[in-house]
Amino acid sequence: MPEEFDPYILGIFCNWCSYAGADAAGTSRMQRPANLRIIRVMCSGRVDATFVLKALANGADGILICGCFPGDCHYVEGNYKTERKIPIVQKLISQFGINPNRVKLQWISASDSVELTELVKEYVEEIRELGPNPMKKEKREKWEKEKS
Ligand code: FES
């Protein structure tokens, strides 16, 4: 029986809203898949293309970037910059043959712990469907063989 692919997803969350939402979910004991490992940045605007490229090169199967809703950024326009940057990063990775859905941007407020929990569950399933990051060649080949 084929082994189920267990994706590794890197979360990059802004400190003020998204990380607080994740924290609130944890405090409320909401269960979400353990596939997501979160690192905290002060603002989603801090995320640049090199973060995503390095994460993919180091084997992340998906990258979930979360920030404050437009108009709520604590640095006024950081998330507007993120909103413009991420589609460019998605286009860039697709040039390398990597599915752009491996990078996802989502707005999560501090009170969105339920939404965050659902988002993580859905994203883990989406990445599980995509299979392992093609940069992890051996794992990818094994997964493709088992799937066919
Ligand atoms: Fe949260 Fe800027 S402080 S996106």
GROMACS .gro file of C-alpha atoms and ligand atoms in nm:
model
  152
    1MET     CA    1   0.000   0.000   0.000
    2PRO     CA    2   0.145   0.339  -0.100
    3GLU     CA    3   0.258   0.563   0.179
    4GLU     CA    4   0.058   0.888   0.208
    5PHE     CA    5   0.258   1.193   0.115
    6ASP     CA    6   0.303   1.416   0.417
    7PRO     CA    7   0.377   1.771   0.295
    8TYR     CA    8   0.605   2.013   0.470
    9ILE     CA    9   0.456   2.362   0.461
   10LEU     CA   10   0.637   2.672   0.571
   11GLY     CA   11   0.417   2.946   0.713
   12ILE     CA   12   0.548   3.302   0.713
   13PHE     CA   13   0.311   3.503   0.931
   14CYS     CA   14   0.309   3.870   1.020
   15ASN     CA   15   0.344   3.934   1.391
   16TRP     CA   16   0.046   4.159   1.445
   17CYS     CA   17  -0.251   3.981   1.292
   18SER     CA   18  -0.177   3.639   1.145
   19TYR     CA   19   0.061   3.514   1.411
   20ALA     CA   20  -0.180   3.640   1.675
   21GLY     CA   21  -0.457   3.444   1.497
   22ALA     CA   22  -0.242   3.130   1.500
   23ASP     CA   23  -0.164   3.190   1.865
   24ALA     CA   24  -0.534   3.232   1.946
   25ALA     CA   25  -0.610   2.906   1.762
   26GLY     CA   26  -0.349   2.732   1.974
   27THR     CA   27  -0.481   2.886   2.296
   28SER     CA   28  -0.833   2.773   2.201
   29ARG     CA   29  -0.692   2.422   2.139
   30MET     CA   30  -0.806   2.413   1.777
   31GLN     CA   31  -0.662   2.115   1.594
   32ARG     CA   32  -0.482   2.175   1.267
   33PRO     CA   33  -0.246   1.953   1.070
   34ALA     CA   34   0.108   1.947   1.203
   35ASN     CA   35   0.238   1.997   0.849
   36LEU     CA   36   0.262   2.373   0.895
   37ARG     CA   37   0.569   2.523   1.063
   38ILE     CA   38   0.535   2.894   1.120
   39ILE     CA   39   0.803   3.160   1.129
   40ARG     CA   40   0.711   3.510   1.234
   41VAL     CA   41   0.804   3.831   1.057
   42MET     CA   42   0.704   4.175   1.174
   43CYS     CA   43   0.506   4.241   0.854
   44SER     CA   44   0.413   4.035   0.547
   45GLY     CA   45   0.583   4.313   0.350
   46ARG     CA   46   0.913   4.174   0.482
   47VAL     CA   47   0.869   3.859   0.273
   48ASP     CA   48   1.064   3.875  -0.049
   49ALA     CA   49   1.127   3.639  -0.337
   50THR     CA   50   1.446   3.500  -0.182
   51PHE     CA   51   1.251   3.369   0.121
   52VAL     CA   52   1.028   3.169  -0.110
   53LEU     CA   53   1.308   3.048  -0.337
   54LYS     CA   54   1.525   2.940  -0.043
   55ALA     CA   55   1.233   2.757   0.118
   56LEU     CA   56   1.163   2.570  -0.206
   57ALA     CA   57   1.532   2.495  -0.259
   58ASN     CA   58   1.545   2.356   0.095
   59GLY     CA   59   1.253   2.126   0.028
   60ALA     CA   60   0.935   2.303   0.143
   61ASP     CA   61   0.635   2.163  -0.044
   62GLY     CA   62   0.428   2.475   0.008
   63ILE     CA   63   0.467   2.824   0.148
   64LEU     CA   64   0.177   2.998   0.317
   65ILE     CA   65   0.224   3.370   0.366
   66CYS     CA   66  -0.026   3.541   0.592
   67GLY     CA   67  -0.065   3.908   0.673
   68CYS     CA   68  -0.310   4.164   0.801
   69PHE     CA   69  -0.611   4.255   0.590
   70PRO     CA   70  -0.565   4.549   0.351
   71GLY     CA   71  -0.599   4.868   0.552
   72ASP     CA   72  -0.494   4.695   0.877
   73CYS     CA   73  -0.119   4.664   0.823
   74HIS     CA   74   0.067   4.804   1.121
   75TYR     CA   75   0.325   4.947   0.882
   76VAL     CA   76   0.051   5.110   0.672
   77GLU     CA   77   0.127   4.962   0.331
   78GLY     CA   78   0.344   4.653   0.388
   79ASN     CA   79   0.068   4.415   0.286
   80TYR     CA   80  -0.005   4.615  -0.030
   81LYS     CA   81   0.357   4.552  -0.129
   82THR     CA   82   0.311   4.183  -0.051
   83GLU     CA   83  -0.003   4.173  -0.261
   84ARG     CA   84   0.196   4.303  -0.557
   85LYS     CA   85   0.506   4.089  -0.491
   86ILE     CA   86   0.354   3.743  -0.452
   87PRO     CA   87   0.199   3.714  -0.802
   88ILE     CA   88   0.543   3.802  -0.943
   89VAL     CA   89   0.704   3.533  -0.726
   90GLN     CA   90   0.438   3.283  -0.840
   91LYS     CA   91   0.511   3.370  -1.201
   92LEU     CA   92   0.884   3.333  -1.139
   93ILE     CA   93   0.856   2.986  -0.985
   94SER     CA   94   0.624   2.871  -1.262
   95GLN     CA   95   0.908   2.954  -1.504
   96PHE     CA   96   1.108   2.685  -1.322
   97GLY     CA   97   0.826   2.434  -1.361
   98ILE     CA   98   0.699   2.471  -1.006
   99ASN     CA   99   0.325   2.498  -0.963
  100PRO     CA  100   0.248   2.859  -0.855
  101ASN     CA  101  -0.007   2.728  -0.604
  102ARG     CA  102   0.285   2.614  -0.392
  103VAL     CA  103   0.296   2.974  -0.277
  104LYS     CA  104  -0.018   3.115  -0.122
  105LEU     CA  105  -0.096   3.456   0.023
  106GLN     CA  106  -0.385   3.498   0.263
  107TRP     CA  107  -0.509   3.773   0.492
  108ILE     CA  108  -0.573   3.652   0.846
  109SER     CA  109  -0.670   3.879   1.133
  110ALA     CA  110  -0.601   3.814   1.500
  111SER     CA  111  -0.962   3.697   1.545
  112ASP     CA  112  -0.955   3.457   1.247
  113SER     CA  113  -0.840   3.151   1.436
  114VAL     CA  114  -1.124   2.935   1.297
  115GLU     CA  115  -1.060   3.056   0.940
  116LEU     CA  116  -0.689   2.993   0.982
  117THR     CA  117  -0.748   2.639   1.102
  118GLU     CA  118  -0.970   2.569   0.799
  119LEU     CA  119  -0.723   2.737   0.565
  120VAL     CA  120  -0.438   2.518   0.688
  121LYS     CA  121  -0.644   2.201   0.649
  122GLU     CA  122  -0.743   2.296   0.292
  123TYR     CA  123  -0.393   2.403   0.195
  124VAL     CA  124  -0.237   2.082   0.326
  125GLU     CA  125  -0.483   1.885   0.110
  126GLU     CA  126  -0.410   2.107  -0.192
  127ILE     CA  127  -0.036   2.050  -0.155
  128ARG     CA  128  -0.089   1.679  -0.091
  129GLU     CA  129  -0.268   1.667  -0.431
  130LEU     CA  130   0.025   1.844  -0.599
  131GLY     CA  131   0.271   1.597  -0.451
  132PRO     CA  132   0.623   1.660  -0.329
  133ASN     CA  133   0.819   1.965  -0.433
  134PRO     CA  134   0.979   1.876  -0.770
  135MET     CA  135   1.311   1.997  -0.629
  136LYS     CA  136   1.304   1.691  -0.401
  137LYS     CA  137   1.362   1.462  -0.696
  138GLU     CA  138   1.379   1.121  -0.524
  139LYS     CA  139   1.068   1.180  -0.318
  140ARG     CA  140   0.883   1.313  -0.623
  141GLU     CA  141   0.974   1.011  -0.836
  142LYS     CA  142   0.861   0.772  -0.563
  143TRP     CA  143   0.531   0.960  -0.526
  144GLU     CA  144   0.466   0.960  -0.902
  145LYS     CA  145   0.540   0.589  -0.922
  146GLU     CA  146   0.299   0.510  -0.638
  147LYS     CA  147   0.029   0.734  -0.783
  148SER     CA  148   0.036   0.572  -1.130
  149FES    FE1  149   0.065   4.256   0.924
  149FES    FE2  150   0.194   4.441   0.778
  149FES     S1  151   0.185   4.426   0.991
  149FES     S2  152   0.086   4.268   0.710
   0.00000   0.00000   0.00000
